[in-house]
Structures are given as C-alpha cells and as structure tokens.
Tab-separated table of C-alpha atoms in Angstrom:
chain	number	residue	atom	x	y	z
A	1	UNK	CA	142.821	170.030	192.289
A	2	UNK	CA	143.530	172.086	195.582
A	3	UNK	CA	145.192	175.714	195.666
A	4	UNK	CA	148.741	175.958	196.278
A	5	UNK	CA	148.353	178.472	198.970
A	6	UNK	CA	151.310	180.945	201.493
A	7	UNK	CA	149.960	182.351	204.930
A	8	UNK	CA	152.643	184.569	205.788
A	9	UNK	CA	152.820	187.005	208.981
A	10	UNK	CA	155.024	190.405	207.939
A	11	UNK	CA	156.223	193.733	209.293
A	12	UNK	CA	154.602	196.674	207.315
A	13	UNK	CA	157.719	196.415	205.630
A	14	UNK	CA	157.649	193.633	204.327
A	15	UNK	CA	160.016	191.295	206.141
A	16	UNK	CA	158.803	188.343	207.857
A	17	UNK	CA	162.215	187.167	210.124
A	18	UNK	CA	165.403	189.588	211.175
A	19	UNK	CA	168.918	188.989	210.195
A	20	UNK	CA	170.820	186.154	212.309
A	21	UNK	CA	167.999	183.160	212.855
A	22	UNK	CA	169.409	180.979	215.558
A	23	UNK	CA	167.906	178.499	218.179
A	24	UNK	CA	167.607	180.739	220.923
A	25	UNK	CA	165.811	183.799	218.120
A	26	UNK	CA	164.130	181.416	215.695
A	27	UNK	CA	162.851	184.771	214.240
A	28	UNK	CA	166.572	186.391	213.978
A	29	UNK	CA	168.130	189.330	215.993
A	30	UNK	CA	165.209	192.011	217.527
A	31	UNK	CA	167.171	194.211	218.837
A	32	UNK	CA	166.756	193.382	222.222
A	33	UNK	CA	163.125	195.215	222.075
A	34	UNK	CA	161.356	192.087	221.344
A	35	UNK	CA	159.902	192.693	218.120
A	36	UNK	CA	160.105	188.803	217.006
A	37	UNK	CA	157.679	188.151	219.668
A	38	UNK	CA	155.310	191.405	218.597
A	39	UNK	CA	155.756	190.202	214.769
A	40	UNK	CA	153.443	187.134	215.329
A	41	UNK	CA	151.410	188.934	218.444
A	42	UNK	CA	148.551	189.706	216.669
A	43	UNK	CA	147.882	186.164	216.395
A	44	UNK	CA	147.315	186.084	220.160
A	45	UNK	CA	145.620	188.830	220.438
A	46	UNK	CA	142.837	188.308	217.463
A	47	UNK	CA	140.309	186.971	218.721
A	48	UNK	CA	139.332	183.279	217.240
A	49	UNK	CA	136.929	184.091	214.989
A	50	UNK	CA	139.034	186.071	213.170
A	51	UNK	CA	142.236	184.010	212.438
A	52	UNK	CA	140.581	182.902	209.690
A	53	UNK	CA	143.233	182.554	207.007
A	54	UNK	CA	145.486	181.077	208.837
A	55	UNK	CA	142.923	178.576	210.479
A	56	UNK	CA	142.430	177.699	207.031
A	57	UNK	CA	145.594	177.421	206.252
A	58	UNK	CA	146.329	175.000	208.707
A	59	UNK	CA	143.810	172.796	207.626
A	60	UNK	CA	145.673	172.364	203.748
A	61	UNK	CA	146.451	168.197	203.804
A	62	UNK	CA	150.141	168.956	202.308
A	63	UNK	CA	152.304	171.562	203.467
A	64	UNK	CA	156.263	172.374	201.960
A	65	UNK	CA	158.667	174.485	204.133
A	66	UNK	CA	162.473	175.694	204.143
A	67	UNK	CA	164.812	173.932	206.444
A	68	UNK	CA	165.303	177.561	208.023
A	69	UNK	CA	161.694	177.526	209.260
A	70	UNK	CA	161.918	173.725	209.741
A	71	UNK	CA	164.682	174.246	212.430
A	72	UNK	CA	168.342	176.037	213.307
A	73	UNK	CA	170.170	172.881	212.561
A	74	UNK	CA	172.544	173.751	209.082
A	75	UNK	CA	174.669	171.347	207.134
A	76	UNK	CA	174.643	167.681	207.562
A	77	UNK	CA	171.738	166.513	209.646
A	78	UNK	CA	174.607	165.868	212.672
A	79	UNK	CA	171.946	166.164	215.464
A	80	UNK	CA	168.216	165.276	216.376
A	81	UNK	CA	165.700	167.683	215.462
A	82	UNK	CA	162.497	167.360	214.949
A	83	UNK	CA	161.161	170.625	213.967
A	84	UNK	CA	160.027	173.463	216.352
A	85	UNK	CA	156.568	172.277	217.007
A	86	UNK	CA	156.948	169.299	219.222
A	87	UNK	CA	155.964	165.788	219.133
A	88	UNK	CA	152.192	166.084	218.155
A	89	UNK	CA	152.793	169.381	215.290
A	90	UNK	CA	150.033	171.271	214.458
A	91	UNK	CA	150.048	170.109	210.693
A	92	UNK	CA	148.682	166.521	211.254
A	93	UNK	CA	149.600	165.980	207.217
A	94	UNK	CA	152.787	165.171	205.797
A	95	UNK	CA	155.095	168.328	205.352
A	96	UNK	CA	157.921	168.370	202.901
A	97	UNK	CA	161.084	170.220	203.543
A	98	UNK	CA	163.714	171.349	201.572
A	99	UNK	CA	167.242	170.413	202.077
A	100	UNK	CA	170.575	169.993	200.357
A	101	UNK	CA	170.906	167.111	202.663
A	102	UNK	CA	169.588	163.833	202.891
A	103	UNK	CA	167.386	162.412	205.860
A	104	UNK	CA	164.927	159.399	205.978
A	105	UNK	CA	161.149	160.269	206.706
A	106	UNK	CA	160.302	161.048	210.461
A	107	UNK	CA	156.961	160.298	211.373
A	108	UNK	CA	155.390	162.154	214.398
A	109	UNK	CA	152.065	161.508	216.599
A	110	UNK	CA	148.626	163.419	215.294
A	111	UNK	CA	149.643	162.361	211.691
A	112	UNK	CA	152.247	165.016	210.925
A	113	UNK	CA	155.539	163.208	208.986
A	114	UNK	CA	158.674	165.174	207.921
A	115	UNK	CA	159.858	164.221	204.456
A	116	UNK	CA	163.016	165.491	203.571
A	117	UNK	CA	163.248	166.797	199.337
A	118	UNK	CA	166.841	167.059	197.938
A	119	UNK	CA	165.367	167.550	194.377
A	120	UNK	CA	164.122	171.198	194.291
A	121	UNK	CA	161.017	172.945	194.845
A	122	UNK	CA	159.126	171.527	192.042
A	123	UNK	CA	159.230	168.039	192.995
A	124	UNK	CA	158.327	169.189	196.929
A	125	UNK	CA	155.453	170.703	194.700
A	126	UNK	CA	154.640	167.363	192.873
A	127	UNK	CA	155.184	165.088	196.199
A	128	UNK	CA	152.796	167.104	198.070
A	129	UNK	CA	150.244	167.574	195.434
A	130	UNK	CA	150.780	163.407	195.494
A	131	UNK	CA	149.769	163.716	199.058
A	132	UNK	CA	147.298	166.191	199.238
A	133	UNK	CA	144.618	164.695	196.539
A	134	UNK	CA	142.235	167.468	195.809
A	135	UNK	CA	142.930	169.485	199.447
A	136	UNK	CA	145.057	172.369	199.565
A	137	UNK	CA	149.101	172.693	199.564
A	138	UNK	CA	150.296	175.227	202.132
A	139	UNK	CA	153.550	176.788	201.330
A	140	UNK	CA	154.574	176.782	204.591
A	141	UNK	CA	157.596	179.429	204.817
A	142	UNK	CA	160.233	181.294	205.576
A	143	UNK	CA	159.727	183.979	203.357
A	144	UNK	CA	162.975	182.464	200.953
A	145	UNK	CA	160.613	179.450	200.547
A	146	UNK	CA	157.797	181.740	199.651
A	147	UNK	CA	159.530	183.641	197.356
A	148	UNK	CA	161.483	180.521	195.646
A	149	UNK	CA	157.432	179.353	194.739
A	150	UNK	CA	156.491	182.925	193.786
A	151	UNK	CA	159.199	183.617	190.988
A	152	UNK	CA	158.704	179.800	189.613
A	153	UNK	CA	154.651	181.186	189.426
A	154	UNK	CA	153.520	178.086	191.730
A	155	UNK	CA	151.407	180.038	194.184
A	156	UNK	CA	148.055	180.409	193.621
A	157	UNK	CA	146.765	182.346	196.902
A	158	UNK	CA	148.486	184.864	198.889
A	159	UNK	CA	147.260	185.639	202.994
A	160	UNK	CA	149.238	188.300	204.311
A	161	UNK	CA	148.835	189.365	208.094
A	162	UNK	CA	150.822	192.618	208.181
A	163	UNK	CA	151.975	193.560	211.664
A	164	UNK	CA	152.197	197.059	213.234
A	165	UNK	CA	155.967	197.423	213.453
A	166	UNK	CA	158.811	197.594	210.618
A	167	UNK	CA	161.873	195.474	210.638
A	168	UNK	CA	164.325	197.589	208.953
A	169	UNK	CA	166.435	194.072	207.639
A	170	UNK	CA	165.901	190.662	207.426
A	171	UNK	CA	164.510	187.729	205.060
A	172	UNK	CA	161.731	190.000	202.691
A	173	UNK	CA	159.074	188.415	201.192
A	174	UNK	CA	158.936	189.318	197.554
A	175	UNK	CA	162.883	189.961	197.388
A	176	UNK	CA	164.171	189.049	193.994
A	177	UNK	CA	161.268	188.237	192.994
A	178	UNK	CA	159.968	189.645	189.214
A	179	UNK	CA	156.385	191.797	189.371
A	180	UNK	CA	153.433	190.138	190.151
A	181	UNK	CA	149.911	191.264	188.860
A	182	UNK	CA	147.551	190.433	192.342
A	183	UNK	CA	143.985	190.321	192.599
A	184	UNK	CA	142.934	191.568	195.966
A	185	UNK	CA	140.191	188.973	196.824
A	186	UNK	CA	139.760	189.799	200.625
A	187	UNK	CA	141.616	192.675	202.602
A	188	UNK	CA	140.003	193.294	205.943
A	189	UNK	CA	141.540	194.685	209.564
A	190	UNK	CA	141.596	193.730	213.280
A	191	UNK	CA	142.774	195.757	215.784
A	192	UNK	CA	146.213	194.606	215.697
A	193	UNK	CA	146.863	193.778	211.824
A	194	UNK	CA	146.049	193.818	208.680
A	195	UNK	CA	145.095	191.127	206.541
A	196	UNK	CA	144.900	190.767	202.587
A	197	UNK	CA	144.792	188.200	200.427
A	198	UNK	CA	145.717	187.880	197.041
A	199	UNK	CA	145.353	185.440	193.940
A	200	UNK	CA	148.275	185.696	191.955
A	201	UNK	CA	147.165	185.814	188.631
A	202	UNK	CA	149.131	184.492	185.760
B	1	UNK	CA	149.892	221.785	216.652
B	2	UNK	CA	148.910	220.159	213.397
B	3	UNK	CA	150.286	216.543	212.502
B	4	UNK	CA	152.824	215.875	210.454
B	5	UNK	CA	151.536	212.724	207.951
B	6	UNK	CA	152.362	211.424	204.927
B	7	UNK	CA	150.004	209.610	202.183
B	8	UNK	CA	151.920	207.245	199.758
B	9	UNK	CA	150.506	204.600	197.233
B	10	UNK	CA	152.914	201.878	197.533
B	11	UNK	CA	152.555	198.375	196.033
B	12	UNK	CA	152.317	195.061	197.281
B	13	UNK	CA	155.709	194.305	198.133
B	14	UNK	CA	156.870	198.289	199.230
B	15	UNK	CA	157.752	200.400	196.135
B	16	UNK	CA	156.316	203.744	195.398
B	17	UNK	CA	158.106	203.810	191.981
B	18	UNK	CA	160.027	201.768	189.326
B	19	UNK	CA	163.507	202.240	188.015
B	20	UNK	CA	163.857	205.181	185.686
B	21	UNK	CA	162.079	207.737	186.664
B	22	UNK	CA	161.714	209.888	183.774
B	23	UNK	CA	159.594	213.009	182.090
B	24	UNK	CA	158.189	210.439	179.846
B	25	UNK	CA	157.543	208.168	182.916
B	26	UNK	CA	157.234	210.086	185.897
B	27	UNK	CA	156.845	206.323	188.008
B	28	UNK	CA	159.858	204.735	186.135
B	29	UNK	CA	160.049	201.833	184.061
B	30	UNK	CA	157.275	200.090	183.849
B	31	UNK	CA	158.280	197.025	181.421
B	32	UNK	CA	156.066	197.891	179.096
B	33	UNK	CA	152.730	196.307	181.074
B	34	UNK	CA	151.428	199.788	181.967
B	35	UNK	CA	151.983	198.972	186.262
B	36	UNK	CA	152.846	202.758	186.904
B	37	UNK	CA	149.513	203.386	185.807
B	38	UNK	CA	148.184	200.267	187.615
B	39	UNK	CA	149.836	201.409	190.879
B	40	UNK	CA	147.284	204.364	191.187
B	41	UNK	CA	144.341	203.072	189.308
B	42	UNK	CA	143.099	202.213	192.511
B	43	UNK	CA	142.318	206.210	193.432
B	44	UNK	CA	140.238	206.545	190.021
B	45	UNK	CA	138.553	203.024	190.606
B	46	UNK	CA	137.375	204.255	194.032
B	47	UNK	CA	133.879	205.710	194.774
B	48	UNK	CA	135.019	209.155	195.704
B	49	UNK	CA	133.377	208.592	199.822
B	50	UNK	CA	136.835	206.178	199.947
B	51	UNK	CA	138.708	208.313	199.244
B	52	UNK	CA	138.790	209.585	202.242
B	53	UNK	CA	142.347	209.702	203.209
B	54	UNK	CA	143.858	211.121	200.183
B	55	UNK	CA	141.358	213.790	200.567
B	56	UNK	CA	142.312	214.833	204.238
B	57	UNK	CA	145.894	214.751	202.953
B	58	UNK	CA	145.642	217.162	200.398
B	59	UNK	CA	143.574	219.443	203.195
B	60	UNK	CA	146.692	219.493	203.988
B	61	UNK	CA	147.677	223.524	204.852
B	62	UNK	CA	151.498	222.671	203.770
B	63	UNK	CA	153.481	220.319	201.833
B	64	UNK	CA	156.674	218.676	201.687
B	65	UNK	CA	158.130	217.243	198.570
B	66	UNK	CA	161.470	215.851	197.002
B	67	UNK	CA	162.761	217.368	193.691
B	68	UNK	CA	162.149	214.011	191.516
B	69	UNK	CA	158.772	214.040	192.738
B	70	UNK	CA	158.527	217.719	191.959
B	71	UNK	CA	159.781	216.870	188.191
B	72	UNK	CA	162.307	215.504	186.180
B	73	UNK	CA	164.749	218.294	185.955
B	74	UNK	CA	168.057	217.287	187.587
B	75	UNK	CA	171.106	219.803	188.442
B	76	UNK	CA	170.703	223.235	187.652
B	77	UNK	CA	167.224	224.726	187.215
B	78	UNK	CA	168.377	224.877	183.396
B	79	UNK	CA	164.766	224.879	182.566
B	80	UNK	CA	161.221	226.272	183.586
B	81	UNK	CA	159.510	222.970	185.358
B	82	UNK	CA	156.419	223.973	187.512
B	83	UNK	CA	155.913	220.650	188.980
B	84	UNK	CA	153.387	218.098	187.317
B	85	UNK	CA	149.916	219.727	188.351
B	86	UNK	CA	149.644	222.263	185.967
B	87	UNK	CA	148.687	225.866	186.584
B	88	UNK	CA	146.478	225.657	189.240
B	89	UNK	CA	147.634	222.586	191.542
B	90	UNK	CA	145.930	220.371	194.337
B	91	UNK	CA	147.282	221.666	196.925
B	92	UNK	CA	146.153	225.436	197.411
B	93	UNK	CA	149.143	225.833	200.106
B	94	UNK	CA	153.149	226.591	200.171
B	95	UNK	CA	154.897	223.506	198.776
B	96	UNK	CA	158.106	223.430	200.199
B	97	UNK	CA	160.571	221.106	197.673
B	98	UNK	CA	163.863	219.840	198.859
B	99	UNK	CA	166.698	221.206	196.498
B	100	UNK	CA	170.410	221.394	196.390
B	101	UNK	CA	170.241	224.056	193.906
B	102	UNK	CA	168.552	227.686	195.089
B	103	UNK	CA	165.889	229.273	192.790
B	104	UNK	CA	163.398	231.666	193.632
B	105	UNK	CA	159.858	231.466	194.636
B	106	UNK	CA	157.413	230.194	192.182
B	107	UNK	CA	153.548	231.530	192.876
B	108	UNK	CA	151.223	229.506	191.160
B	109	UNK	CA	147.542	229.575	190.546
B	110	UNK	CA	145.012	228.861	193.179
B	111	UNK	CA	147.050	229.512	195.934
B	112	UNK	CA	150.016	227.208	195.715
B	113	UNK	CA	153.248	229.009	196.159
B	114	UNK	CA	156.486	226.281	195.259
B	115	UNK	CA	159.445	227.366	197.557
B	116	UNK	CA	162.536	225.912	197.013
B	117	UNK	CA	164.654	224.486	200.473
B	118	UNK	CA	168.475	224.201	200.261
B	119	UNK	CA	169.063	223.418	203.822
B	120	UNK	CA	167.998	220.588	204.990
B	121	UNK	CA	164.313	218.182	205.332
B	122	UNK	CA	164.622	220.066	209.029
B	123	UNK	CA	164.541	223.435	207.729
B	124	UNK	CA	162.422	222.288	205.334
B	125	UNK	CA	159.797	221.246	208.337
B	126	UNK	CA	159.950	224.355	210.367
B	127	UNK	CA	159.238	226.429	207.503
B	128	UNK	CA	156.497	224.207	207.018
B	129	UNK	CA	155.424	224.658	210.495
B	130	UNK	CA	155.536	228.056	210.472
B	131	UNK	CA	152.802	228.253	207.165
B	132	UNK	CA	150.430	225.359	208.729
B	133	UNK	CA	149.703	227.186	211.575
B	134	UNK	CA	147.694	224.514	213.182
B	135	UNK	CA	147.090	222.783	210.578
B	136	UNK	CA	148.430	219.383	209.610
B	137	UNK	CA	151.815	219.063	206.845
B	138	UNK	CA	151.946	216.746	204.425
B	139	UNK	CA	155.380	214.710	203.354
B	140	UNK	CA	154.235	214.244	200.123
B	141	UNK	CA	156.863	212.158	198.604
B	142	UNK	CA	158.228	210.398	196.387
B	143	UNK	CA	159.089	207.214	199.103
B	144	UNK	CA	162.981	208.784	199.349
B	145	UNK	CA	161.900	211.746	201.425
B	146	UNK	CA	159.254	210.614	203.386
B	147	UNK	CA	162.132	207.829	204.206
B	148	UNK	CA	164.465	210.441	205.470
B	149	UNK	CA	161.178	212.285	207.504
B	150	UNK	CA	160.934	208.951	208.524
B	151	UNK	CA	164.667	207.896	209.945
B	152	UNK	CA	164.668	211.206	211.693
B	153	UNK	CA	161.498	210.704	213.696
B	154	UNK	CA	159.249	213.651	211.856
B	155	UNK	CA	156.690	211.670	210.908
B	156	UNK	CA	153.459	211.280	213.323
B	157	UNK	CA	150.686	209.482	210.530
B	158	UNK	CA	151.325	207.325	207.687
B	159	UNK	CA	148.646	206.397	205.290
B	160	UNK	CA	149.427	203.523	202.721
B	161	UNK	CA	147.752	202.590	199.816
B	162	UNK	CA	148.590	199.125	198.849
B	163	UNK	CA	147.732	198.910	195.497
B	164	UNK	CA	147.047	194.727	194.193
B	165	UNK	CA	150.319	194.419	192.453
B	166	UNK	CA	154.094	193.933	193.087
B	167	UNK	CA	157.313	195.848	191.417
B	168	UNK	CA	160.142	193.944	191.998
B	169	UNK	CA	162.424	196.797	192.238
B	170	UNK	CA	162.433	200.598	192.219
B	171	UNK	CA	161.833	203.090	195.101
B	172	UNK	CA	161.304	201.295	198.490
B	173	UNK	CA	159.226	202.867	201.385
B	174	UNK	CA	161.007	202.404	204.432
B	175	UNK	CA	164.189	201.251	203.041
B	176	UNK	CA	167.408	202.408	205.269
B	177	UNK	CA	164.943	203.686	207.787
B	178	UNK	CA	165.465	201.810	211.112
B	179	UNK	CA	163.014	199.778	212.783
B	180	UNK	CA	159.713	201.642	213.615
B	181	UNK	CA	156.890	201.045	215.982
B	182	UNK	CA	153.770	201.541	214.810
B	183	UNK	CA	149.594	201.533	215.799
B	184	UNK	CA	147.559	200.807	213.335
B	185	UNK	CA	145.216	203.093	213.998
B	186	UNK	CA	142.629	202.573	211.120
B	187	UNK	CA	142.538	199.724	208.083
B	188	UNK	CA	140.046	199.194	205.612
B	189	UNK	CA	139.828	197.825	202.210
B	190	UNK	CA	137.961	198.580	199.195
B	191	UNK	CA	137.529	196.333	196.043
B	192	UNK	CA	141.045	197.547	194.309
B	193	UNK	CA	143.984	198.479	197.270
B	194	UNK	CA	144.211	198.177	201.174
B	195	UNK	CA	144.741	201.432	203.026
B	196	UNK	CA	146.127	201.248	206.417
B	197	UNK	CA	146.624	204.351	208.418
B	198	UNK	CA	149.522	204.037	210.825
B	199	UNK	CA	150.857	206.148	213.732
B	200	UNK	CA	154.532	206.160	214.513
B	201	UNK	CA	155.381	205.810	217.884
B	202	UNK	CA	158.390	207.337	219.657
C-alpha cells in the first residue's frame, strides 16, 4: 500500500500562506514586500537535483487538496475554474478536493481530473487510495488540509522545505493540531532552505 | 563589536516550552509522555563535535535571560532561587535576567555573576554590551524574550534546534514578532534534530 505523504513549503515560522488569500495573492497579503513570491523561491533557485522531495512528491498517482489551494472561488461553484495550474496540471493523476459544495468531475489534458468530495477527509482518503493502487497519496495542501489529515493521524510522511523569512500570521501548519512524536528520517540544507522530513509515528 | 545571537531548542511546529511551566516542570506540561525531556534529548544524543553551536553560544562573554527561564519564583523574590545550574553555572559570565522586581547582585561560582534588570530588554542589552567587550551576547531565553529581542530588531544570529517532535501548544518562538527576513547562513542535520543558523536582516 503507498504512503500517504504532505510536501509543504513554510516560513521558519511555520506558516505556509498570509492572511487574506485572494485571486490576485493566491498566497494571502505580503505586505507589499513580496514575501509570497520569496516563500516558494527556493524552489527556483535549487538547483534540480536537489528538489528531490518535492519531485517525488509530484510523482504520488493520487493527490487530495483544500478548495483554498484548489482556487479563490468560495461558496457555490457560480463560476469556471479550473484550478491554478492550467489546462495540462502538473499532477497528471486524479486529485480530490474538498468542498462543501457539489461539482461533477472535470477532466483535464496530461491525465490530471478534479473530483470534487463533499463527504469529509476520510473518504477523499479512501477515493484516492481507490485510485492510487499501491503508489503514493500526496496530501496536496493548504496547510488547513494538512493539518485536518495530521490530527485524524492519516499522514504517514512529512517533507518540509523551510524558507528563510517569517510570516508573522497566516494559515500555520500544525495549528490545532495535538503533539506529534516525528522521526527525523532525512534533514539536509541548500543554500536557500531547509529541508526535513519526518515519519509521523503512531 | 561582538554579535548579539540567540540559541533556542524549539520543536517541530515552533514551541520552546509547554503550558505550565513549573519548579516541578521547568518545560511545562508535558501530558505525561515525557516530551520536555524529548525536546532536548537531542543535545545528549549528539556526538559532542555537533554540538557545535550550543557550544559557541555558551562562549558566550554575556547573557540575557527572562525570569521564568531563570526559575520558577514569580512576584517578589520571597525566596532564595539561584537559577537552575547549580553553584557553579555554564556560563562563566554576567547573566543579566529581566525582572520587574529589584534584588541585588548574586555572585556565583565559576565566574557567573546573576544581575537583576528592572528597566527594560534595552537596558538590559547595553549593560550587556558594556561586559562583552567584543565579545558576542547571548539571548538565552525562554522563546518570550528572545521574541521581544526579536520585535525590536536586537537580534543579529539565531540558531534553532528543531528537535523531531511537535507540542501543540505552549511557548511559541516568533509569535507577535513581525515578519523577519532572514539568510540562512548555515543548516545541517544530525540523526536526532535539524539546526539551522539564521541571520536577521535589517
């Protein structure tokens, strides 16, 4: 059975999106100094070999994310949106999202298909384990997603890319959630971030 | 002009200390699983050449501390309390603890002299300068002063220690302190924590 894994970019304190997501700041308020953008820099500026995790991560055959990471849209679904990543996503796998509101399946090209869950983060869980066979489930984000997963003990495999700024406020990864024992099974540095990962042990 | 830095085991998701603190349980509640000790297993667990940032720290020629991390005695000094370390204590240098109630001077062994600061983390600083010399001053904690040193700007080097655990509440580094920019200027891991050695930019 595959690992039900989170690959989740945060400030050195801990948050991993500002207060105020919208559209036009997918990544919340910054403050007008950009930080959003330096948050997920290091990404850019590690070179290839070494965005391993999340290279990894990306290649999980089921991945589950919150309709706040999915897109800006809130309430009913009253308008076309498709997620931020295009027509051809990078996920090429079916990705389940949570939602209080209905939506039928939207397929898109390279394989990727939106399914819309209305039933809770458990059956998200069971749907993509459906899908996934023996590969790995991704839990996608925003850190509420994350967290949801954590406190219901559902995550096997923690990557954290910790970026060289703090935040101050925002969505926290690890917020309500009750004490974890870790087991730090790879921690090593670039030039820009730090990375660990952790199996959450039960 | 020596450096001001501050060295702080925190875990996984930010907090240097649990709910509680106490004589009995100088790190706070620990729900009865023993994570206060957990949280700085890693320094025992550690072949001493890894050490090495703790060790520069307590080089340290003066330190900075808060009065819960000094001891458990709240209010008046009702009570002799001579900090933590016994007798003769690490740090072989003034100790300057922050205080809103005056008491005298208290030499110790070995070289440590605890002075007691009324007025201020500023004052607090310059008398700090003044016994460094050039050498560098510790903020030695707990998280609640180094995040004042930190939301006024005092701070030049932090070293973490991110032990493989999470709290879920207690004493938060970098909570209230306003966003920070940072350079990672060193990260490495060993088999039990992460340290990442940061320097705050102004």
């Amino acid at each position: 059975m595959g690992r039900v894994i989170s690959d989740i970019t945060i400030s050195a304190d801990g948050y991993s999106a500002g207060l105020n997501q919208s559209e036009e700041r997918p990544f919340g308020d910054d403050g007008g100094d950009g930080w959003a953008d330096k948050l997920h820099a290091w990404y850019a500026e590690t070179p290839e070999e070494n965005r391993e995790e999340v290279d990894q991560t990306i290649a999980a055959k089921a991945f589950i994310m919150g309709r706040n990471m999915f897109g800006p849209v809130r309430g009913e679904w009253d308008r076309q949106w498709n997620g931020w990543w295009g027509d051809n996503p990078p996920y090429h796998a079916p990705v389940f999202v949570l939602t209080h509101h209905a939506r039928e399946p939207q397929p898109m090209d390279g394989g990727t298909t939106y399914y819309f869950v209305t039933d809770g983060i458990e059956s998200a869980l069971a749907q993509a384990r459906a899908a996934a066979g023996d590969g790995d489930i991704a839990i996608q984000g925003g850190a509420t997603t994350v967290n949801q997963y954590l406190a219901a003990g559902l995550i096997d495999e923690l990557r954290l890319h910790i970026a060289q700024l703090t935040l101050g406020a925002g969505t926290r990864l690890f917020e309500g959630v009750p004490p974890l024992k870790l087991e730090q099974v790879k921690s090593r540095a670039t030039t820009v971030a730090t990375h660990v990962t952790y199996r959450v042990l039960r």
